[in-house]
Short mmCIF file of C-alpha atoms in Angstrom, two decimals:
data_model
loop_
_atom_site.label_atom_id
_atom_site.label_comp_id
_atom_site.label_asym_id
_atom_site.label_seq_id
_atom_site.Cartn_x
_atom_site.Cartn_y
_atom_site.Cartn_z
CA UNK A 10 60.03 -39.54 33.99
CA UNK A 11 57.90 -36.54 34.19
CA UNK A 12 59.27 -34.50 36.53
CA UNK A 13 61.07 -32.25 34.24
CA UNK A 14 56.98 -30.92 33.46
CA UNK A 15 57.67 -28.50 36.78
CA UNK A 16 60.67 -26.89 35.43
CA UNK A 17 60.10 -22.98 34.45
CA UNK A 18 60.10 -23.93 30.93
CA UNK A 19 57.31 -25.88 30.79
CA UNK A 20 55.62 -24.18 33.76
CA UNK A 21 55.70 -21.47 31.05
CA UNK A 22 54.26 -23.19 27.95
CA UNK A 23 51.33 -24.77 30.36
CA UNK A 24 50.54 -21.00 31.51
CA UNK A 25 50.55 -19.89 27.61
CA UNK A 26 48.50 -22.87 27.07
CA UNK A 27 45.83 -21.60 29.54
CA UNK A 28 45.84 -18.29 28.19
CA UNK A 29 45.08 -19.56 24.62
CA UNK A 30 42.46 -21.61 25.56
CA UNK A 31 41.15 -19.17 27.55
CA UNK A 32 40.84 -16.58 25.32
CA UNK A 33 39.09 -19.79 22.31
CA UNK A 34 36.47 -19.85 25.16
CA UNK A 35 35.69 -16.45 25.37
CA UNK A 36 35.29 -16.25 21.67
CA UNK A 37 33.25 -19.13 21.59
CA UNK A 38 30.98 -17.97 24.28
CA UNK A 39 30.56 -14.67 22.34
CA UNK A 40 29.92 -16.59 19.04
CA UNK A 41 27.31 -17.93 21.29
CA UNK A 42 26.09 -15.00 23.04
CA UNK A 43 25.71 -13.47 19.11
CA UNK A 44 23.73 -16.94 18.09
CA UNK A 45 20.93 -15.91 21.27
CA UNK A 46 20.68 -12.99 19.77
CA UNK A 47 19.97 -13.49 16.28
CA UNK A 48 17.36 -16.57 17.47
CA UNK A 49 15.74 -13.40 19.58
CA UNK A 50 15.23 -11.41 16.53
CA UNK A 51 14.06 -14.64 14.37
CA UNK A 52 11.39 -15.20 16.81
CA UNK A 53 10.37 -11.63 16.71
CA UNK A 54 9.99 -12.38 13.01
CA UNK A 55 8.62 -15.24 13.15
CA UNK A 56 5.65 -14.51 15.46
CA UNK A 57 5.48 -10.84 14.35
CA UNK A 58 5.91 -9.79 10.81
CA UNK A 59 3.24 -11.80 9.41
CA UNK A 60 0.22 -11.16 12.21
CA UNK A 61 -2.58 -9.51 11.84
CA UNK A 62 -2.31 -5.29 11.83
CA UNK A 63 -3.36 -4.11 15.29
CA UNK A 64 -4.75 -0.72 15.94
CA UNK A 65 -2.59 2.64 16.85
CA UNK A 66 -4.90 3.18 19.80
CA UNK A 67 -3.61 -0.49 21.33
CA UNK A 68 -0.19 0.03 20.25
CA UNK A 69 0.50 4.05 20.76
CA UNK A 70 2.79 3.17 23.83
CA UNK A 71 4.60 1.21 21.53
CA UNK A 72 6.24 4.12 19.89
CA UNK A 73 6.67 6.32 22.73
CA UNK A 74 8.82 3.30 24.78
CA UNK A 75 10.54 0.67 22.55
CA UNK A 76 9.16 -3.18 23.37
CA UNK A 77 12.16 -5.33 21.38
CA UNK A 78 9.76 -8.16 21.60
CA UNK A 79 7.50 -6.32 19.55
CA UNK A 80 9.45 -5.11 16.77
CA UNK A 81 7.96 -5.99 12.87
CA UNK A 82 4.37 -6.46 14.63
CA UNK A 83 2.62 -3.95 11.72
CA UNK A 84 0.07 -1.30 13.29
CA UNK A 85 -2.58 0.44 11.29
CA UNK A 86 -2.58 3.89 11.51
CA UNK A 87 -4.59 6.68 9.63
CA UNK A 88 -3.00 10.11 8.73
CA UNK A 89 -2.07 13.22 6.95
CA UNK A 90 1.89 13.14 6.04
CA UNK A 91 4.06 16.58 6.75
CA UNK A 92 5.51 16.22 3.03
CA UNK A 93 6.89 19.53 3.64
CA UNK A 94 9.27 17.73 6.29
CA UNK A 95 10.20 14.72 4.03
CA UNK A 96 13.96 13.52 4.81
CA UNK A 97 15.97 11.39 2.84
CA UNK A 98 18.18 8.87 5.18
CA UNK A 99 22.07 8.59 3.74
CA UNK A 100 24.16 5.18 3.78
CA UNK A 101 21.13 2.59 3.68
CA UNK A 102 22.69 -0.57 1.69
CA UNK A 103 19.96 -2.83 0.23
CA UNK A 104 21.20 -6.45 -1.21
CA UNK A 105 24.52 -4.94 -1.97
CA UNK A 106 23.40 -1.74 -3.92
CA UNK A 107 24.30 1.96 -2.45
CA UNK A 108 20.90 4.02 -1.80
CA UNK A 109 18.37 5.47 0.60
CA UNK A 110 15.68 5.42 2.34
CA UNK A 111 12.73 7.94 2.71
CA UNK A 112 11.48 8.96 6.26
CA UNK A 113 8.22 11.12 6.91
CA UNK A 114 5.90 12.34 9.30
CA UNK A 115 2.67 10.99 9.39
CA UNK A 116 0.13 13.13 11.58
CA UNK A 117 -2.41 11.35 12.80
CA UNK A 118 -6.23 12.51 13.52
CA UNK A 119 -5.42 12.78 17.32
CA UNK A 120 -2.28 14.98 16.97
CA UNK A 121 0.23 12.49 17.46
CA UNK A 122 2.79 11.96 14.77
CA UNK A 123 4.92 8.80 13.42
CA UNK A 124 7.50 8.90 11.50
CA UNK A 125 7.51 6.44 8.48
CA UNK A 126 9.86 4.75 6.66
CA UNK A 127 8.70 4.23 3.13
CA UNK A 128 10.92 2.43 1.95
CA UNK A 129 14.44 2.37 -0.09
CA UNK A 130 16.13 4.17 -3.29
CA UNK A 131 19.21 4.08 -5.46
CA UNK A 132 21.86 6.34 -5.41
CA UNK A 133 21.30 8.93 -8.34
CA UNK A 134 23.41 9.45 -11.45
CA UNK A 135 22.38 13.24 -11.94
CA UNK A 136 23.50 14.49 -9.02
CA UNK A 137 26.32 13.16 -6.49
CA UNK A 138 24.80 12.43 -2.93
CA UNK A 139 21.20 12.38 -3.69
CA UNK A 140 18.79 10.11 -5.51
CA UNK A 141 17.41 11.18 -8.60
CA UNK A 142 13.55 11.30 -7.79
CA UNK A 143 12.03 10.73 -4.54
CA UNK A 144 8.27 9.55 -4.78
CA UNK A 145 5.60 11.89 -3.68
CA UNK A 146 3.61 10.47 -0.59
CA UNK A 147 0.15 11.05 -0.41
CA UNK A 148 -1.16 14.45 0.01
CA UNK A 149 -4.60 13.52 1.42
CA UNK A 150 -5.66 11.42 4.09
CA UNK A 151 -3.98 8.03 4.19
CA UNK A 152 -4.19 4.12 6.23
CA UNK A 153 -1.09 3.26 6.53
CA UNK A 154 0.18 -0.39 7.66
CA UNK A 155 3.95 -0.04 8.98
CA UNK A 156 6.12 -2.51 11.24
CA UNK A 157 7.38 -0.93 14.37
CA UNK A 158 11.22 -0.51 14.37
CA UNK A 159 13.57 0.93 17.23
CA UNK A 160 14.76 4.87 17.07
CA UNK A 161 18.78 4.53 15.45
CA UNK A 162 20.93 6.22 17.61
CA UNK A 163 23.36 9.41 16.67
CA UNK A 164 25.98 9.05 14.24
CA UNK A 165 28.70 11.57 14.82
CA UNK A 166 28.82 12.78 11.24
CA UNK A 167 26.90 15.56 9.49
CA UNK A 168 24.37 15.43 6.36
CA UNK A 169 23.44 17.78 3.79
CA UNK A 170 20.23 20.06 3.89
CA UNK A 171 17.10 17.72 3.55
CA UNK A 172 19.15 14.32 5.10
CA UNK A 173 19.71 12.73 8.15
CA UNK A 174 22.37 10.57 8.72
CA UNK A 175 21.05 7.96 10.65
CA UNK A 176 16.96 7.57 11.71
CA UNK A 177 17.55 9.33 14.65
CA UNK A 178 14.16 10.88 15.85
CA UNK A 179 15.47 13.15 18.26
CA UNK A 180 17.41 14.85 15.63
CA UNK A 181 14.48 14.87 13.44
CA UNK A 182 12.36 16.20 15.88
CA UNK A 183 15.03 19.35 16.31
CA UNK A 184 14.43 20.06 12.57
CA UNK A 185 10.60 19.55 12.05
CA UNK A 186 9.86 21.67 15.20
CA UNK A 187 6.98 19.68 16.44
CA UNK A 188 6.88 16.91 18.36
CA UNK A 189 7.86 13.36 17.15
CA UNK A 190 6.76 9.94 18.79
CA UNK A 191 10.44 9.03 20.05
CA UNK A 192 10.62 5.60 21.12
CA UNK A 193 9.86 3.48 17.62
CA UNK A 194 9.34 4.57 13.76
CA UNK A 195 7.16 2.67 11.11
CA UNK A 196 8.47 0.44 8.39
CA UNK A 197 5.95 0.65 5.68
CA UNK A 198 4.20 -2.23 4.57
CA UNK A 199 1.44 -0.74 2.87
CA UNK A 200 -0.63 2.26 1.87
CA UNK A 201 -4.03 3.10 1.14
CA UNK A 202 -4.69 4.46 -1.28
CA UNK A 203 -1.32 3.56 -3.30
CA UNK A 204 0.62 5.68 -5.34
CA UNK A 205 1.72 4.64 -8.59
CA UNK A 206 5.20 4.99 -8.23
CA UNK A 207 6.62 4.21 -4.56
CA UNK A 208 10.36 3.87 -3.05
CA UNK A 209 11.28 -0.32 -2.69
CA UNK A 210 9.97 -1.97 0.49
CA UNK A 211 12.47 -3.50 2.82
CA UNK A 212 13.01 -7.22 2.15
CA UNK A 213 11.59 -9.61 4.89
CA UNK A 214 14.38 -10.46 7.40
CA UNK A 215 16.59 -13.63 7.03
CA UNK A 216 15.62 -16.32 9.38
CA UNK A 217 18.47 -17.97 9.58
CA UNK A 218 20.93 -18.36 12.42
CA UNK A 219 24.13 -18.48 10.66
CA UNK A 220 26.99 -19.89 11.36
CA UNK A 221 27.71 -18.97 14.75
CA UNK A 222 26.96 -22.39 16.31
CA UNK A 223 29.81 -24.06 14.45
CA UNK A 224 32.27 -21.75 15.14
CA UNK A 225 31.58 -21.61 18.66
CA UNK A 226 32.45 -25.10 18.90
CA UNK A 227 35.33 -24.60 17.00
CA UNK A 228 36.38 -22.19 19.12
CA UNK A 229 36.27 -24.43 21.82
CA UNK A 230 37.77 -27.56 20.10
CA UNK A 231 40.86 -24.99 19.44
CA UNK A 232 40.49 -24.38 23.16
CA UNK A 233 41.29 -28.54 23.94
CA UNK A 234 43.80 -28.85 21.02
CA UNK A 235 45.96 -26.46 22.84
CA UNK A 236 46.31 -28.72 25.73
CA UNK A 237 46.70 -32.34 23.65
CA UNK A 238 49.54 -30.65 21.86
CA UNK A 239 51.02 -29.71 24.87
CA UNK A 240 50.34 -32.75 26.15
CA UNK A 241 52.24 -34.94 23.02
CA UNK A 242 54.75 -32.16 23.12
CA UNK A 243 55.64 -33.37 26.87
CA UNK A 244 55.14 -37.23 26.16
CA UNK A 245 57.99 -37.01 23.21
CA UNK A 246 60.32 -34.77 25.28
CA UNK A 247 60.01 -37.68 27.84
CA UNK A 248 60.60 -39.95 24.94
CA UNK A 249 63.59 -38.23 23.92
CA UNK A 250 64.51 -38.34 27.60
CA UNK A 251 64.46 -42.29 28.35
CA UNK A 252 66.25 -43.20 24.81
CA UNK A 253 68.95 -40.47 26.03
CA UNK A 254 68.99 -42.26 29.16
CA UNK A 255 69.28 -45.38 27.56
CA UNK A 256 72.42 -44.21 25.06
CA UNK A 257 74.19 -42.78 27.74
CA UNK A 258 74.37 -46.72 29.79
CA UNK A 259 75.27 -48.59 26.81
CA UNK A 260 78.48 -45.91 26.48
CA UNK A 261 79.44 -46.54 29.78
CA UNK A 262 78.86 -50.50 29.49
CA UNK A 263 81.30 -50.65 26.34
CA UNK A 264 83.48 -48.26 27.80
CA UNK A 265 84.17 -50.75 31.09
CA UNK A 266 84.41 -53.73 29.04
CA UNK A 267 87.25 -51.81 26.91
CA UNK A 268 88.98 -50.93 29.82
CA UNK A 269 88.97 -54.46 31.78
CA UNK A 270 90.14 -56.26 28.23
CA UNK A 271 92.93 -53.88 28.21
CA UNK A 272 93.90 -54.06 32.27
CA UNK A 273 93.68 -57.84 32.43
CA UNK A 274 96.89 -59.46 32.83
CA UNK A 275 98.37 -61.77 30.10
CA UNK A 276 97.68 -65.71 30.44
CA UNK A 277 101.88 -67.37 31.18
CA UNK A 278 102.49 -69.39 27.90
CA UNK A 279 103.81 -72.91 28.05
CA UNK A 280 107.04 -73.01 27.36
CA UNK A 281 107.44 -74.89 23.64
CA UNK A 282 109.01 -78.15 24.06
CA UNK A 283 112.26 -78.42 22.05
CA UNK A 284 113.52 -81.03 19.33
CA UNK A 285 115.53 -84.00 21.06
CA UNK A 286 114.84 -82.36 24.50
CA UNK A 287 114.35 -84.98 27.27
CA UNK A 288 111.05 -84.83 29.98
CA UNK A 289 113.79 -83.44 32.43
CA UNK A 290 114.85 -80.79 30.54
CA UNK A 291 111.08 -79.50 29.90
CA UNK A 292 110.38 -79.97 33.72
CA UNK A 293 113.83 -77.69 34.52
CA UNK A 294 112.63 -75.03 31.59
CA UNK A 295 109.24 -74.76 33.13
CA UNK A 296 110.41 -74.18 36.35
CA UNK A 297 112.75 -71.70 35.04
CA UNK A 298 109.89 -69.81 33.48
CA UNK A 299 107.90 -69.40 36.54
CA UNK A 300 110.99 -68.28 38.49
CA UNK A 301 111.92 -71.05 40.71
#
């Protein structure tokens, strides 16, 4: 019944069948892949952004080589900042508003130097492509608490005088002329002393996961739909088959029993007997009849 399956047709669908489902199991492997991720970065969160401060001198290697199982722990640090080398950090989106954010170097006692991120500002109205104030930073000697974040790699696009267009520390360091630390920067969580008037702080990250487990098994569940349709689509073909099958006998049965009612030969009537005939005379008349 199933034997028409092997035919090139439906040798055909079954191989476009694979390839669908193949292709719903990548993307559900890379909704998954993109799930481990994101639980990676909660868990830095989670065991991170809320511990205690640790000290530059245990956590100096930090930003010279990038530890992404580190990133948000905050490290105290105390410091002059290079105002004079202040940057402003184009295309930096915060809850849906257009803005900023303010970078600078922070020079520490031992003559290293962090760069610091503190924190975010709106677009201005007085000028296009530049907030309208920037907050001074401290000009003397300040602790500051900042979360270590990875170097931002180079975007291939230019920015005004004063901006950078990404937080790309070898770039900065070209422009300062000094030496920067290059693996991580410093999110600022606080200062001390405080100015009056400082840029926004970052938000803490979400914690959630998203939605990436559920569509990773929807990918796959489109992945095993493929094959049940093709699978119905082959049980009514064979369906269609059998009653076809089926119609074509019952034409040929009528069609013999037309022909045989049509070539079978006539029963012989009786000859009628006649009014005031005699039994002889029927005897000789049936005899006649048959030829005799």
């Amino acid at each position: 019944m199933y034997r028409f399956l092997f035919s090139s047709r439906w040798l055909g669908w079954f191989a476009l069948a694979c390839l669908v489902s193949a292709v719903c199991t990548t993307l559900g492997l890379w909704q998954l892949d993109r799930r481990d991720a994101i639980r990676e970065d909660i868990g830095n969160v989670v065991n991170n952004y809320d511990a205690a401060p640790v000290a530059f001198a245990d956590a100096a290697d930090l930003f010279t080589s990038y530890d992404p199982a580190k990133e948000w722990l905050p490290v105290e640090m105390t410091g002059v900042y290079d105002f004079d080398n202040q940057r402003i950090v184009r295309n930096r989106p915060l809850s849906g508003r257009a803005g900023y954010e303010v970078v600078v170097p922070l020079q520490l006692s031992d003559g290293t130097t962090v760069v610091i991120n503190r924190g975010w500002l709106p677009i201005g109205n007085d000028e296009a492509g530049r907030p309208d104030t920037v907050p001074a930073a401290p000009s003397d000697e300040v602790t500051v608490v900042a979360r270590i974040k990875p170097a931002e790699p180079t975007l291939q696009r230019g920015a005004p005088e004063g901006q950078l267009a990404s937080i790309d520390l070898a770039k900065y360091q070209e422009e300062v002329g000094y030496e920067l630390k290059q693996g991580a920067y410093g999110l600022m969580a606080s200062e001390d002393p405080s100015p009056e008037v400082v840029p926004e702080a970052a938000p803490k990250p979400s914690v959630d996961e998203g939605p990436h487990l559920s569509y990773a098994m929807q990918w796959f569940a489109f992945g095993v739909m493929v094959f049940i349709g093709l699978g119905y689509a082959a049980w009514q073909e064979a369906l269609n088959r059998r009653y076809a099958a089926e119609d074509e006998d019952d034409d040929e049965y009528d069609d013999d029993e037309i022909y045989a009612a049509h070539s079978a030969p006539s029963p012989r009537r009786r000859p009628r007997r006649q009014r005031g005939s005699t039994q002889e005379d029927e005897e000789d008349a049936l005899l006649d009849a048959q030829g005799y």
